[in-house]
Every structure is written in C-alpha cells, then in structure tokens.
PDB file of C-alpha atoms in Angstrom:
ATOM      1  CA  UNK A  95      89.706  83.448  90.485  1.00 60.00           C
ATOM      2  CA  UNK A  96      91.960  86.136  88.996  1.00 75.00           C
ATOM      3  CA  UNK A  97      94.901  86.210  86.706  1.00 84.00           C
ATOM      4  CA  UNK A  98      96.678  89.260  85.423  1.00 86.00           C
ATOM      5  CA  UNK A  99      99.383  89.787  82.767  1.00 91.00           C
ATOM      6  CA  UNK A 100     101.910  92.448  83.372  1.00 90.00           C
ATOM      7  CA  UNK A 101     104.650  91.814  80.674  1.00 94.00           C
ATOM      8  CA  UNK A 102     104.779  89.743  77.578  1.00 96.00           C
ATOM      9  CA  UNK A 103     107.992  89.222  75.475  1.00 97.00           C
ATOM     10  CA  UNK A 104     108.790  87.266  72.268  1.00 98.00           C
ATOM     11  CA  UNK A 105     111.421  84.581  72.843  1.00 98.00           C
ATOM     12  CA  UNK A 106     114.198  83.652  70.730  1.00 97.00           C
ATOM     13  CA  UNK A 107     112.304  80.592  69.468  1.00 97.00           C
ATOM     14  CA  UNK A 108     109.495  82.868  68.203  1.00 97.00           C
ATOM     15  CA  UNK A 109     107.135  81.967  70.987  1.00 98.00           C
ATOM     16  CA  UNK A 110     105.914  84.253  73.862  1.00 98.00           C
ATOM     17  CA  UNK A 111     106.376  84.351  77.611  1.00 98.00           C
ATOM     18  CA  UNK A 112     103.905  86.227  79.826  1.00 97.00           C
ATOM     19  CA  UNK A 113     104.670  87.379  83.460  1.00 96.00           C
ATOM     20  CA  UNK A 114     102.047  88.272  85.827  1.00 93.00           C
ATOM     21  CA  UNK A 115      99.920  87.090  88.752  1.00 91.00           C
ATOM     22  CA  UNK A 116      97.338  84.406  89.548  1.00 91.00           C
ATOM     23  CA  UNK A 117      94.955  83.670  92.446  1.00 83.00           C
ATOM     24  CA  UNK A 118      93.829  80.396  91.004  1.00 84.00           C
ATOM     25  CA  UNK A 119      94.764  76.933  91.706  1.00 81.00           C
ATOM     26  CA  UNK A 120      92.737  75.097  88.802  1.00 84.00           C
ATOM     27  CA  UNK A 121      92.380  75.262  85.101  1.00 82.00           C
ATOM     28  CA  UNK A 122      95.711  76.205  83.552  1.00 84.00           C
ATOM     29  CA  UNK A 123      97.282  77.070  86.859  1.00 84.00           C
ATOM     30  CA  UNK A 124      99.142  74.471  88.947  1.00 83.00           C
ATOM     31  CA  UNK A 125     101.389  74.788  91.925  1.00 82.00           C
ATOM     32  CA  UNK A 126      99.586  77.760  93.491  1.00 82.00           C
ATOM     33  CA  UNK A 127     101.077  78.615  97.066  1.00 82.00           C
ATOM     34  CA  UNK A 128      99.048  79.661  99.875  1.00 72.00           C
ATOM     35  CA  UNK A 129      95.243  80.399  99.751  1.00 74.00           C
ATOM     36  CA  UNK A 130      92.937  81.449  97.074  1.00 69.00           C
ATOM     37  CA  UNK A 131      92.966  85.067  98.433  1.00 75.00           C
ATOM     38  CA  UNK A 132      96.768  85.371  97.984  1.00 87.00           C
ATOM     39  CA  UNK A 133      98.421  85.820  94.564  1.00 92.00           C
ATOM     40  CA  UNK A 134     101.480  84.046  93.064  1.00 93.00           C
ATOM     41  CA  UNK A 135     103.728  85.172  90.426  1.00 93.00           C
ATOM     42  CA  UNK A 136     102.687  83.228  87.327  1.00 95.00           C
ATOM     43  CA  UNK A 137     104.838  82.727  84.356  1.00 97.00           C
ATOM     44  CA  UNK A 138     103.383  81.169  81.146  1.00 97.00           C
ATOM     45  CA  UNK A 139     105.002  80.292  77.852  1.00 98.00           C
ATOM     46  CA  UNK A 140     102.686  80.131  74.840  1.00 97.00           C
ATOM     47  CA  UNK A 141     103.276  79.029  71.136  1.00 98.00           C
ATOM     48  CA  UNK A 142     102.877  81.215  68.094  1.00 96.00           C
ATOM     49  CA  UNK A 143      99.302  79.906  67.871  1.00 96.00           C
ATOM     50  CA  UNK A 144      98.432  80.698  71.531  1.00 95.00           C
ATOM     51  CA  UNK A 145      98.788  77.136  72.913  1.00 97.00           C
ATOM     52  CA  UNK A 146     100.132  76.739  76.436  1.00 97.00           C
ATOM     53  CA  UNK A 147     103.714  75.303  76.269  1.00 98.00           C
ATOM     54  CA  UNK A 148     104.385  75.565  80.020  1.00 98.00           C
ATOM     55  CA  UNK A 149     103.336  77.441  83.094  1.00 97.00           C
ATOM     56  CA  UNK A 150     104.871  78.052  86.591  1.00 97.00           C
ATOM     57  CA  UNK A 151     103.657  79.466  89.868  1.00 96.00           C
ATOM     58  CA  UNK A 152     106.118  81.063  92.259  1.00 96.00           C
ATOM     59  CA  UNK A 153     105.507  82.537  95.757  1.00 93.00           C
ATOM     60  CA  UNK A 154     104.690  81.781  99.312  1.00 93.00           C
ATOM     61  CA  UNK A 155     101.523  82.135 101.548  1.00 92.00           C
ATOM     62  CA  UNK A 156     101.367  85.917 101.141  1.00 91.00           C
ATOM     63  CA  UNK A 157     100.902  88.107  97.977  1.00 90.00           C
ATOM     64  CA  UNK A 158     103.763  87.710  95.348  1.00 91.00           C
ATOM     65  CA  UNK A 159     103.790  89.452  91.965  1.00 92.00           C
ATOM     66  CA  UNK A 160     105.776  89.007  88.628  1.00 94.00           C
ATOM     67  CA  UNK A 161     106.005  92.474  86.875  1.00 92.00           C
ATOM     68  CA  UNK A 162     108.978  92.470  84.511  1.00 94.00           C
ATOM     69  CA  UNK A 163     110.576  89.661  82.465  1.00 97.00           C
ATOM     70  CA  UNK A 164     113.449  89.386  79.990  1.00 97.00           C
ATOM     71  CA  UNK A 165     115.012  86.444  78.291  1.00 98.00           C
ATOM     72  CA  UNK A 166     118.634  85.947  79.262  1.00 98.00           C
ATOM     73  CA  UNK A 167     121.646  85.164  76.987  1.00 98.00           C
ATOM     74  CA  UNK A 168     121.630  81.633  78.358  1.00 98.00           C
ATOM     75  CA  UNK A 169     118.089  81.097  77.048  1.00 98.00           C
ATOM     76  CA  UNK A 170     116.403  81.348  80.469  1.00 98.00           C
ATOM     77  CA  UNK A 171     114.622  84.275  82.052  1.00 98.00           C
ATOM     78  CA  UNK A 172     115.099  86.897  84.600  1.00 98.00           C
ATOM     79  CA  UNK A 173     111.831  88.141  86.501  1.00 97.00           C
ATOM     80  CA  UNK A 174     111.513  91.196  88.702  1.00 94.00           C
ATOM     81  CA  UNK A 175     108.518  91.653  91.014  1.00 91.00           C
ATOM     82  CA  UNK A 176     107.538  91.985  94.555  1.00 90.00           C
ATOM     83  CA  UNK A 177     106.728  89.626  97.533  1.00 91.00           C
ATOM     84  CA  UNK A 178     105.141  89.913 100.839  1.00 89.00           C
ATOM     85  CA  UNK A 179     106.015  86.078 101.625  1.00 92.00           C
ATOM     86  CA  UNK A 180     108.747  84.742 103.892  1.00 91.00           C
ATOM     87  CA  UNK A 181     108.033  81.020 102.912  1.00 93.00           C
ATOM     88  CA  UNK A 182     107.547  78.697  99.965  1.00 90.00           C
ATOM     89  CA  UNK A 183     109.866  79.864  97.120  1.00 90.00           C
ATOM     90  CA  UNK A 184     110.744  82.936  99.144  1.00 92.00           C
ATOM     91  CA  UNK A 185     113.675  82.401 101.472  1.00 90.00           C
ATOM     92  CA  UNK A 186     113.810  85.836 103.156  1.00 80.00           C
ATOM     93  CA  UNK A 187     111.710  88.989 103.652  1.00 80.00           C
ATOM     94  CA  UNK A 188     113.070  92.203 104.936  1.00 74.00           C
ATOM     95  CA  UNK A 189     109.546  93.354 106.062  1.00 78.00           C
ATOM     96  CA  UNK A 190     106.343  94.204 104.377  1.00 78.00           C
ATOM     97  CA  UNK A 191     106.803  94.128 100.470  1.00 83.00           C
ATOM     98  CA  UNK A 192     110.228  93.322  99.057  1.00 85.00           C
ATOM     99  CA  UNK A 193     111.768  93.643  95.564  1.00 89.00           C
ATOM    100  CA  UNK A 194     111.786  89.904  94.355  1.00 94.00           C
ATOM    101  CA  UNK A 195     114.211  88.643  91.596  1.00 96.00           C
ATOM    102  CA  UNK A 196     113.901  85.179  90.010  1.00 97.00           C
ATOM    103  CA  UNK A 197     116.311  83.507  87.637  1.00 98.00           C
ATOM    104  CA  UNK A 198     114.486  80.797  85.703  1.00 98.00           C
ATOM    105  CA  UNK A 199     115.789  78.206  83.108  1.00 98.00           C
ATOM    106  CA  UNK A 200     114.528  77.967  79.504  1.00 98.00           C
ATOM    107  CA  UNK A 201     111.789  75.673  80.745  1.00 98.00           C
ATOM    108  CA  UNK A 202     110.708  78.044  83.539  1.00 97.00           C
ATOM    109  CA  UNK A 203     112.319  76.128  86.540  1.00 98.00           C
ATOM    110  CA  UNK A 204     113.659  78.189  89.380  1.00 98.00           C
ATOM    111  CA  UNK A 205     117.529  78.562  89.345  1.00 98.00           C
ATOM    112  CA  UNK A 206     117.760  81.150  92.095  1.00 98.00           C
ATOM    113  CA  UNK A 207     115.681  83.891  93.782  1.00 97.00           C
ATOM    114  CA  UNK A 208     116.684  86.981  95.764  1.00 94.00           C
ATOM    115  CA  UNK A 209     114.830  89.457  97.928  1.00 90.00           C
ATOM    116  CA  UNK A 210     115.863  93.162  98.347  1.00 88.00           C
ATOM    117  CA  UNK A 211     114.383  95.742 100.559  1.00 80.00           C
ATOM    118  CA  UNK A 212     113.825  97.370 103.923  1.00 67.00           C
ATOM    119  CA  UNK A 213     111.154  97.309 106.638  1.00 63.00           C
ATOM    120  CA  UNK A 214     108.543  99.158 104.424  1.00 68.00           C
ATOM    121  CA  UNK A 215     107.135  98.617 100.991  1.00 67.00           C
ATOM    122  CA  UNK A 216     109.604  98.143  98.188  1.00 61.00           C
ATOM    123  CA  UNK A 217     108.932  96.815  94.667  1.00 69.00           C
ATOM    124  CA  UNK A 218     110.543  96.469  91.242  1.00 77.00           C
ATOM    125  CA  UNK A 219     108.738  96.714  87.797  1.00 81.00           C
ATOM    126  CA  UNK A 220     111.437  96.125  85.329  1.00 87.00           C
ATOM    127  CA  UNK A 221     114.765  94.249  84.885  1.00 94.00           C
ATOM    128  CA  UNK A 222     117.365  93.942  82.310  1.00 95.00           C
ATOM    129  CA  UNK A 223     120.419  91.831  81.713  1.00 97.00           C
ATOM    130  CA  UNK A 224     123.503  94.021  81.483  1.00 97.00           C
ATOM    131  CA  UNK A 225     126.403  93.606  79.056  1.00 96.00           C
ATOM    132  CA  UNK A 226     128.613  92.241  81.832  1.00 97.00           C
ATOM    133  CA  UNK A 227     126.091  89.421  82.313  1.00 97.00           C
ATOM    134  CA  UNK A 228     124.565  90.958  85.544  1.00 98.00           C
ATOM    135  CA  UNK A 229     121.286  92.671  85.929  1.00 97.00           C
ATOM    136  CA  UNK A 230     119.910  96.112  86.503  1.00 95.00           C
ATOM    137  CA  UNK A 231     116.483  96.663  87.897  1.00 91.00           C
ATOM    138  CA  UNK A 232     114.274  99.697  88.806  1.00 87.00           C
ATOM    139  CA  UNK A 233     111.254 100.225  91.044  1.00 78.00           C
ATOM    140  CA  UNK A 234     110.590 101.830  94.427  1.00 65.00           C
ATOM    141  CA  UNK A 235     111.796 102.064  97.928  1.00 67.00           C
ATOM    142  CA  UNK A 236     110.089 103.532 100.840  1.00 67.00           C
ATOM    143  CA  UNK A 237     112.368 103.801 103.887  1.00 59.00           C
ATOM    144  CA  UNK A 238     115.979 103.614 105.011  1.00 55.00           C
ATOM    145  CA  UNK A 239     116.606 100.137 106.374  1.00 45.00           C
ATOM    146  CA  UNK A 240     117.892  96.817 105.137  1.00 50.00           C
ATOM    147  CA  UNK A 241     119.217  97.176 101.559  1.00 59.00           C
ATOM    148  CA  UNK A 242     118.034 100.765 101.356  1.00 53.00           C
ATOM    149  CA  UNK A 243     120.662 103.295 102.401  1.00 52.00           C
ATOM    150  CA  UNK A 244     118.992 106.551 101.337  1.00 59.00           C
ATOM    151  CA  UNK A 245     115.530 107.977 101.117  1.00 62.00           C
ATOM    152  CA  UNK A 246     114.456 111.482 100.058  1.00 57.00           C
ATOM    153  CA  UNK A 247     110.876 111.050 101.542  1.00 68.00           C
ATOM    154  CA  UNK A 248     107.921 108.831 100.714  1.00 69.00           C
ATOM    155  CA  UNK A 249     108.600 106.592  97.705  1.00 71.00           C
ATOM    156  CA  UNK A 250     111.788 107.000  95.834  1.00 74.00           C
ATOM    157  CA  UNK A 251     113.082 105.663  92.558  1.00 74.00           C
ATOM    158  CA  UNK A 252     115.180 102.706  93.503  1.00 76.00           C
ATOM    159  CA  UNK A 253     117.884 101.213  91.080  1.00 85.00           C
ATOM    160  CA  UNK A 254     119.837  98.046  91.951  1.00 89.00           C
ATOM    161  CA  UNK A 255     122.647  96.439  90.023  1.00 95.00           C
ATOM    162  CA  UNK A 256     123.140  92.705  90.459  1.00 96.00           C
ATOM    163  CA  UNK A 257     125.928  90.517  89.548  1.00 97.00           C
ATOM    164  CA  UNK A 258     125.168  87.357  87.295  1.00 97.00           C
ATOM    165  CA  UNK A 259     124.495  85.169  90.462  1.00 97.00           C
ATOM    166  CA  UNK A 260     121.977  87.840  91.790  1.00 96.00           C
ATOM    167  CA  UNK A 261     124.265  89.540  94.407  1.00 96.00           C
ATOM    168  CA  UNK A 262     123.774  93.224  95.001  1.00 94.00           C
ATOM    169  CA  UNK A 263     126.633  95.214  93.408  1.00 95.00           C
ATOM    170  CA  UNK A 264     125.154  98.674  94.280  1.00 92.00           C
ATOM    171  CA  UNK A 265     121.817 100.343  94.733  1.00 86.00           C
ATOM    172  CA  UNK A 266     120.784 104.041  94.496  1.00 83.00           C
ATOM    173  CA  UNK A 267     117.688 106.047  95.490  1.00 75.00           C
ATOM    174  CA  UNK A 268     116.436 109.168  93.724  1.00 71.00           C
ATOM    175  CA  UNK A 269     113.580 111.364  94.530  1.00 63.00           C
ATOM    176  CA  UNK A 270     112.210 114.240  96.611  1.00 59.00           C
ATOM    177  CA  UNK A 271     109.776 114.668  99.425  1.00 64.00           C
ATOM    178  CA  UNK A 272     106.820 113.437  97.143  1.00 59.00           C
ATOM    179  CA  UNK A 273     106.367 109.848  95.751  1.00 59.00           C
ATOM    180  CA  UNK A 274     108.333 108.723  92.814  1.00 63.00           C
ATOM    181  CA  UNK A 275     107.968 105.408  91.202  1.00 69.00           C
ATOM    182  CA  UNK A 276     110.425 104.153  88.295  1.00 68.00           C
ATOM    183  CA  UNK A 277     108.952 101.737  85.791  1.00 73.00           C
ATOM    184  CA  UNK A 278     111.572 101.621  83.078  1.00 79.00           C
ATOM    185  CA  UNK A 279     115.316 101.164  82.672  1.00 84.00           C
ATOM    186  CA  UNK A 280     117.596 100.480  79.899  1.00 87.00           C
ATOM    187  CA  UNK A 281     121.355 100.220  79.594  1.00 91.00           C
ATOM    188  CA  UNK A 282     123.048 102.722  77.218  1.00 91.00           C
ATOM    189  CA  UNK A 283     125.915 101.911  74.919  1.00 90.00           C
TER     190      UNK A 283
END
C-alpha cells in the first residue's frame, strides 16, 4: 500500500523516530486500524544503521495522520496530527477532521490522546513541549464551533496551548478572509 514520512527526529539515544502515515497492514506495519483504504498515524523508531527498533500504528476506521513529533523530557514523545475517526484509538471527534495529539512512552505505547476542533476541518502540523512541561501546537481551523472560538474566514492559523496532561489551556485563531495554514511554532526565551 502506501507509507509517508512527515517528520524525522534524532532521539537522545542517537537513534531516530519517524512520524507519518500508513495504509498497510503487512510487512513492517502491524496493528493497522480500519480498512486498507484508510490511513493510520504510523510511528517508527530506527537505529543508527537504519534497522527497525519498534513501530506503532494509531487511529480508527477513518483517515488518521501523524505530522509532527518531538521527544519529551521524560524520554517519551508528543505527536501532533489529524483524525477523521471516532473509534479505535480516537475517543472523540468534533466533526470532520480534528487536531489529534498523542502522548507516547519511550517505547511508543500510547499514554493519552486528545482531539481538538470544531465541526469542519481542523489539523495540526507541529507540536513542541514548553518550558512549563505543557505543549504548544499550531495548525489550522476552519469554523467557529467546538474548541474554535474565532474564525476570520476560511482556514485560520490555529495555536493551542496544552497542559502536561493534554488539557487545553488556551487557543487563538489568526488570519484574514483568505486561507492561512501554520506549519511551524517555537517557544522563545
């Protein structure tokens, strides 16, 4: 089928973690949710020589995507992406595509997951752990509903601040009448 890598990072043990998507349920891919025409978020860890250390598929029976990943101070990982699912590893969907955040252990096991969004398409492409132990993520929102309290027209930049347990602390939308999509964020000193 199809696999796509969206982000790769070097880990503190000098190996690598890749975050992306997979439509497969064979070969190196195990635990695919749904049918072959629906994608899962797929996270893999590879050694310095490129050997597979572990791999994990997360999602439900609709399309799910892993876009951004960062290693966290506890040695685990935080993942930002999007989901259309409302089953499997996804416990709630606001409607259409939601922002999807997953907290993983150092071995890739799911600690918690959260969805954020409204009744139209929302997505996140990047996430970073903040100095207070929480997280900041950016992406896009499309309509005022659910977690989205402001929209300037079409897709807006959407920034969400989370606590260390994934609870929403605040969210902000930025944009104009045309479409805007945020694909990067970084905390300043």
